Amino acid sequence: MGRKIYLDGNMVPENEARISVFDIGFMYGATVYESLRTFRHKIFKMDEHLARLERSLRYIGLEPGAIIGEVADAVKKVLSANIHLTDKDDDVWMCAQVTPGKGFPHPVLKQTDYRPTIIVFDTNMPYADYVRYYSEGAGIVTTRVRNISPEVIDCRVKHRSRLHFFLAKREAMAQDPDAYAVLMDGNGNISEATGANFFTVSGNKLYTPPEKNILVGISRQTVIGLAGEMNIPVVEKDMNLYDVYNSDEAFLTTSSYCILPISRVNGVKTGAGKPGAVTNKLLDAWSETVGVDIVEQARRFSGI
Amino acid sequence: MGRKIYLDGNMVPENEARISVFDIGFMYGATVYESLRTFRHKIFKMDEHLARLERSLRYIGLEPGAIIGEVADAVKKVLSANIHLTDKDDDVWMCAQVTPGKGFPHPVLKQTDYRPTIIVFDTNMPYADYVRYYSEGAGIVTTRVRNISPEVIDCRVKHRSRLHFFLAKREAMAQDPDAYAVLMDGNGNISEATGANFFTVSGNKLYTPPEKNILVGISRQTVIGLAGEMNIPVVEKDMNLYDVYNSDEAFLTTSSYCILPISRVNGVKTGAGKPGAVTNKLLDAWSETVGVDIVEQARRFSGI
Amino acid sequence: MGRKIYLDGNMVPENEARISVFDIGFMYGATVYESLRTFRHKIFKMDEHLARLERSLRYIGLEPGAIIGEVADAVKKVLSANIHLTDKDDDVWMCAQVTPGKGFPHPVLKQTDYRPTIIVFDTNMPYADYVRYYSEGAGIVTTRVRNISPEVIDCRVKHRSRLHFFLAKREAMAQDPDAYAVLMDGNGNISEATGANFFTVSGNKLYTPPEKNILVGISRQTVIGLAGEMNIPVVEKDMNLYDVYNSDEAFLTTSSYCILPISRVNGVKTGAGKPGAVTNKLLDAWSETVGVDIVEQARRFSGI
Amino acid sequence: MGRKIYLDGNMVPENEARISVFDIGFMYGATVYESLRTFRHKIFKMDEHLARLERSLRYIGLEPGAIIGEVADAVKKVLSANIHLTDKDDDVWMCAQVTPGKGFPHPVLKQTDYRPTIIVFDTNMPYADYVRYYSEGAGIVTTRVRNISPEVIDCRVKHRSRLHFFLAKREAMAQDPDAYAVLMDGNGNISEATGANFFTVSGNKLYTPPEKNILVGISRQTVIGLAGEMNIPVVEKDMNLYDVYNSDEAFLTTSSYCILPISRVNGVKTGAGKPGAVTNKLLDAWSETVGVDIVEQARRFSGI
Amino acid sequence: MGRKIYLDGNMVPENEARISVFDIGFMYGATVYESLRTFRHKIFKMDEHLARLERSLRYIGLEPGAIIGEVADAVKKVLSANIHLTDKDDDVWMCAQVTPGKGFPHPVLKQTDYRPTIIVFDTNMPYADYVRYYSEGAGIVTTRVRNISPEVIDCRVKHRSRLHFFLAKREAMAQDPDAYAVLMDGNGNISEATGANFFTVSGNKLYTPPEKNILVGISRQTVIGLAGEMNIPVVEKDMNLYDVYNSDEAFLTTSSYCILPISRVNGVKTGAGKPGAVTNKLLDAWSETVGVDIVEQARRFSGI
Amino acid sequence: MGRKIYLDGNMVPENEARISVFDIGFMYGATVYESLRTFRHKIFKMDEHLARLERSLRYIGLEPGAIIGEVADAVKKVLSANIHLTDKDDDVWMCAQVTPGKGFPHPVLKQTDYRPTIIVFDTNMPYADYVRYYSEGAGIVTTRVRNISPEVIDCRVKHRSRLHFFLAKREAMAQDPDAYAVLMDGNGNISEATGANFFTVSGNKLYTPPEKNILVGISRQTVIGLAGEMNIPVVEKDMNLYDVYNSDEAFLTTSSYCILPISRVNGVKTGAGKPGAVTNKLLDAWSETVGVDIVEQARRFSGI
């Protein structure tokens, strides 16, 4: 019995989870979403994710009240329906998406169905994609493609109008096949990776781009919290490649891998060219907090 | 027997046309498309549309060759399958969409299916949405939401990462419930409506924003061509509200309504506050070119 | 015996207070000024106002020494001449303006009279304009018209070259007849209302735009001081509509109403859509500091 | 019997022409105006001036109809009342100003008098200010103060919110006491002088900044027309100091002096450091067109 | 007897041509220069090069008169001293440089020697670097490093403050070892290669970036001239990667290789991925004009 | 026996210290360097200088390891070779420069010699240039020439592509012959002087531009450190002329004069128009720290 997906109020088999081609999420990229993961089979920082989703909904003009409730329920349902497929020491990644509903052919002005489309699905953790970077460090390419301006869509909204992320990923892969893409903002400062936040370590301090030009990740806030507990100062400031080439360490944060050490940026070695001491300490602290050895779990269940 | 939609090589009933939630078109807004219409049951300017689609595909890194062929075939198939549903004096609107395929949960890096998703569907002309504006003129609201910068995604690509268009439409409706949204570029110059190009008429000349910040519409090029034949000079230049408030006439162009007279912008009367003489002359010329009285057809089949 | 106005060294009846059409204040908008009010018939924060006027004068190249002295005297004279017209529990609003003098027809190069024009006048508090917003909250519209760049005129100078404020007010009124206009800076961040500063409250913290793009209001500094005493943190940061739509409360500050609760921005409800708890606490604290119940006074003397 | 000024419907003696301190023109710099001159006692290009005033009025939201009529009448009245003071071979400069009326203390929202304030006055031509530059050439300083962005107020509106012009003039005088100030736009391109347009001559072509960032002068258009008749090509393009330092000639245009040769920019000699051949030819052509030897008239009546 | 270099008035052997470390050209990058080549042992477009050098000198504040004369003489001297080293069917590349002189340690304020440093040297044509690209086409990488803004140094000045060119070359090489670097301007439009101009061919028209953001190459002007004679329209317009990926052909122009076909940009095939027909036609036309088969000469003397 | 200079591994007499005209430092302005001075014949903050040089080298892509070692040695050698020329109470200024080596005629792609060029030289302190400003205060001119954008070359790299500094100095001298040039960044905020950092004092606080747009001087950091010890708060913030005209004091910092009081900016008196109390206190503190009376030393050895 395979995975089930929550779709418009129903639990449907994964391979039957399809949406109308007239859905505004598909026609306008007008989907807002959250990306979550479990630790020990519990959703990590559920409240923070729902609060951010609420802000995204309000920004795109959907009344958050009922939607947030339905999403919270759906997350529980999906977890309860599928968790038996997951080893007790393994975990899952989950995605909750909301679109404004259906409209055709002129969304908004003549929307045909105002009921939001709500989709929640989970999947195995994609350990194989990144597990080796815990020891090797991953590569980053900073792309020509720039991040979208807040005058167009505020970066703090987690949405799916991300053709520029798709383009940035392709551009990064063309230069360094395994590298992650990092976009600059309109002024040439580092903004964010496509779905992850960026940190450097210099002289035992953490540096990360300020909130104005990024999706403010729950994982980013987790790292800032852990650093606080470990008395590592965190400085939010605009950074460019001068900062990166002269930093001791660098890493990305996102909900799946939590913290991913970076060992090269645009082909240039970062610090010692391998995961740094502060990066590893933060990763250890995170593991301790959630009661899961994050790296060990990824190795054990990566299937590699 | 209802309309059929072309989806991934098959003709399927409209209400069964659904795509995977893991389609990159849905997950990244990474869909490129063309919006077409028929005159006398023939697609208008098919070659121009395919040429533009080819440019869009190349920009997002998909090899256009086979895709363009399949889209051309699909358009014919859909037309032939559904045209019997349409009165011989009526016409249809059609949409051809291409996504990079399926990828989950990490599109691009670990794309699971590299076959592009190709969707072609048609529909009745949405006359009821706009027919009265041929005589009254429509309203426009210039929105706070700005158009996306070419440093992020080139405006000449017709794509579906358009949350900002969704937001702009909502913003326009909040100020003037029937108005169309027009976005400014990052410098405060008029860019385009959400799916249409903007023109003004002043002293018997046409003015329209230059190509750098707009989707260069086939309808826009049609108007420029008609104007050429009518010896009406066309000037491509950056414009703002000073130009608009001091113009004699204004109109939008798109594939469905062709030319839509504008009678007010941000609540301010444009010219005489009704469709202008040059606008109407251009519309007449277009009707003549295609052998269909565009306005009359809209009135007859609007169902109002 | 009616109000008297201080004009060029004399006290003249209000309706006779006229300036030459050749005054540079009229010909160039080259007036700097302060807007003041009394509490219990004493000018509030007189020294702070004079210090700011001094900075404005220096910026436009007038030697502040003698002018500041004359303005200080004139304020006293006007207050003493007119205060008998005001109930002992009521107060007055006052305005002190300085222009570079007269020049015609080529100001500066061939200025005809280098004596600055100094004007000081007072008036009844305009309670009727805003008293109901203390309980209902007022509306705000963020305008297309942007605030002037510091590369043209520094925003910290309080001056009368404000055609853009006039345009912004008209634009706001067209969308929401009773709303106040708020302008964005050149980067799309919130700058200020036309003659007032903007604050939000989120999670019991105050947020307000930083000094670089605003007229740094004495009332704004008063609120920051009160918040400090109440242990409410104040964060100066760039904000846009994402912040506003997701804030708990919002308010404006200016010398007349002191603090004005905001209940909607661009037609969207702010927080609970009514004056918030923190806003009201700050207003109470201000009332206490000055020994005047600000809201009660406005209600009693509004004439409504 | 001295000059009379048209003010609010009446003809009043010049030294009694005063406006209320509560006039919105004074309180907001919200005055739009035209600056005119006569040739042989006839207003030059009256229709062009009224058309531009009409555009300015529409931009600031005043219904132009009645105002334009009153201004046209007032210009005639002032001319007829005062022309006897002027030698038959001399001419006058005239200014027509319109403000939105009176409002206090909250213009617009609570405007107290919606009748526009209309002022028209004339004066002797200020020949003494510039006559020697016809033979010597004048100096220009390009200022740190930048011109206002069209996102704030469109540069094509002729208005009196010009504190930045006042500041620019002072800055220019501080560097070169007799020099005219020229402002750059926000991108560092040459915009305009404070009340005049800028031209260079290179290789027998005229170059002048494009319309988007300037007040489009009637005199500028006159020069473009004359150049057309003389088969001198005119190129509208963005220019900076590289262009200026490498041009053969430069001049300003405005309604009083018509064409003013420039001989130095920021202390650097322009071309041969004296009025150029093309500049002089254009000035001669202008003189011929209007039947007045512009330079000779200035010399004769300059009083120097 | 080896090559001689002109240095400060003397002809010195190449390996003894050294400048003071206190030269302002070395201390400030304040060198302006021209890069020339011969055809049939005659300098190509000598007058155009001297005219541009004159403009560069004027821009940096050096009086061009005497310098231009000395440079013209020096070019002749170098040619006459070294041309015997060159086969009669081969040619040479030459460089003429001017610095403001010596100053230490505070150039300008306390310049120690105001005599400009003038250096002229020639060398074999570097055919081996590029000869194979005439048949294969070369690669281009558009770099993260942007071109300098005209508000800092006008791009039309040919100077040696080019650390950004050095950085761009390294960046290009890291991605594609044989590729040429092309820089974007501050708005993300294509500016120029490091020492060459960029052209595309689309639908039998030439497109090239406008003069405002480039060093306006003599070779670029030669191509524009040749295109004119061949009735190929040339459009100067801002371009970005959308234009490049959708063009039929692309090429670079500079004084050494004249026209260099481009076959890939950022790893993406340009047009057919080989030198295009229009490109080759222009190259043939150039060869004909100068009486040298440019490609054949490069093959014969490349030493490969 | 005169001074010796370290050049490419050798100690050579000063007037024989010449570099190849093909050095990339001369051909591309691709030199990075440090400017140092001694106190009591010891290099001040040697480690900080070497650390910054290391960051500069890494940014331009040179492996710092061996270079830093050689530079450190060379500084010692030069000091030991020349210090006997300096009075025991006097000190020297020193400069250490590194270029990528030689390349001709196509640096980087075909670099002919990859050994970096390393030059270290010292000189007498240039007291005569500035000694009188310790008592009078110096003048500053803020130039039209803007500072280079970090998107082109990061300002934190100390390099010699500084034609814009040369231009700025000339511009400043043209307005005020003895004044120092200060450049604004691309947004019109104060960046830095040509080789020095800028500070103001207001209300007993220090203000200085933030690191993002400046060369972060070792002297600047020294002042920040001294201020910390003296409990004077230091605020890093964007500043413009409003701040400067309204500040109490201003000064520059660099390695030679350490702290230079400013008494006028653009001809406008700063504060009291003479060195301020806080400025002098900081200078005294610096003198005390290094055991040298900085002002007294300058006076004694200035040779005036």
Short mmCIF file of C-alpha atoms in Angstrom, two decimals, chain D residues 146 185-188 237-243 245-246, chain E residues 52 54-56 58-59 149-151 154 156-157 211-212:
data_model
loop_
_atom_site.label_atom_id
_atom_site.label_comp_id
_atom_site.label_asym_id
_atom_site.label_seq_id
_atom_site.Cartn_x
_atom_site.Cartn_y
_atom_site.Cartn_z
CA ARG D 146 20.57 65.94 -9.02
CA ASP D 185 19.57 63.04 -13.72
CA GLY D 186 19.63 60.12 -11.30
CA ASN D 187 21.89 58.13 -13.65
CA GLY D 188 24.49 60.86 -14.03
CA LYS D 237 20.68 61.35 -26.48
CA ASP D 238 21.97 60.89 -22.98
CA MET D 239 25.17 62.86 -22.51
CA ASN D 240 27.74 63.28 -19.78
CA LEU D 241 30.92 65.27 -19.27
CA TYR D 242 32.86 63.15 -21.78
CA ASP D 243 30.51 64.49 -24.45
CA TYR D 245 34.50 68.18 -22.92
CA ASN D 246 34.77 66.78 -26.44
CA ARG E 52 39.95 59.07 -29.95
CA GLU E 54 42.64 63.19 -28.10
CA ARG E 55 39.21 62.73 -26.54
CA SER E 56 40.65 60.43 -23.85
CA ARG E 58 40.90 65.77 -22.75
CA TYR E 59 38.72 63.69 -20.44
CA SER E 149 29.79 52.86 -14.67
CA PRO E 150 30.11 56.09 -16.68
CA GLU E 151 29.53 57.90 -13.38
CA ASP E 154 33.32 57.04 -18.98
CA ARG E 156 34.52 55.64 -24.07
CA VAL E 157 37.93 56.46 -22.60
CA GLU E 211 27.83 53.70 -27.34
CA LYS E 212 26.88 54.77 -23.84
#
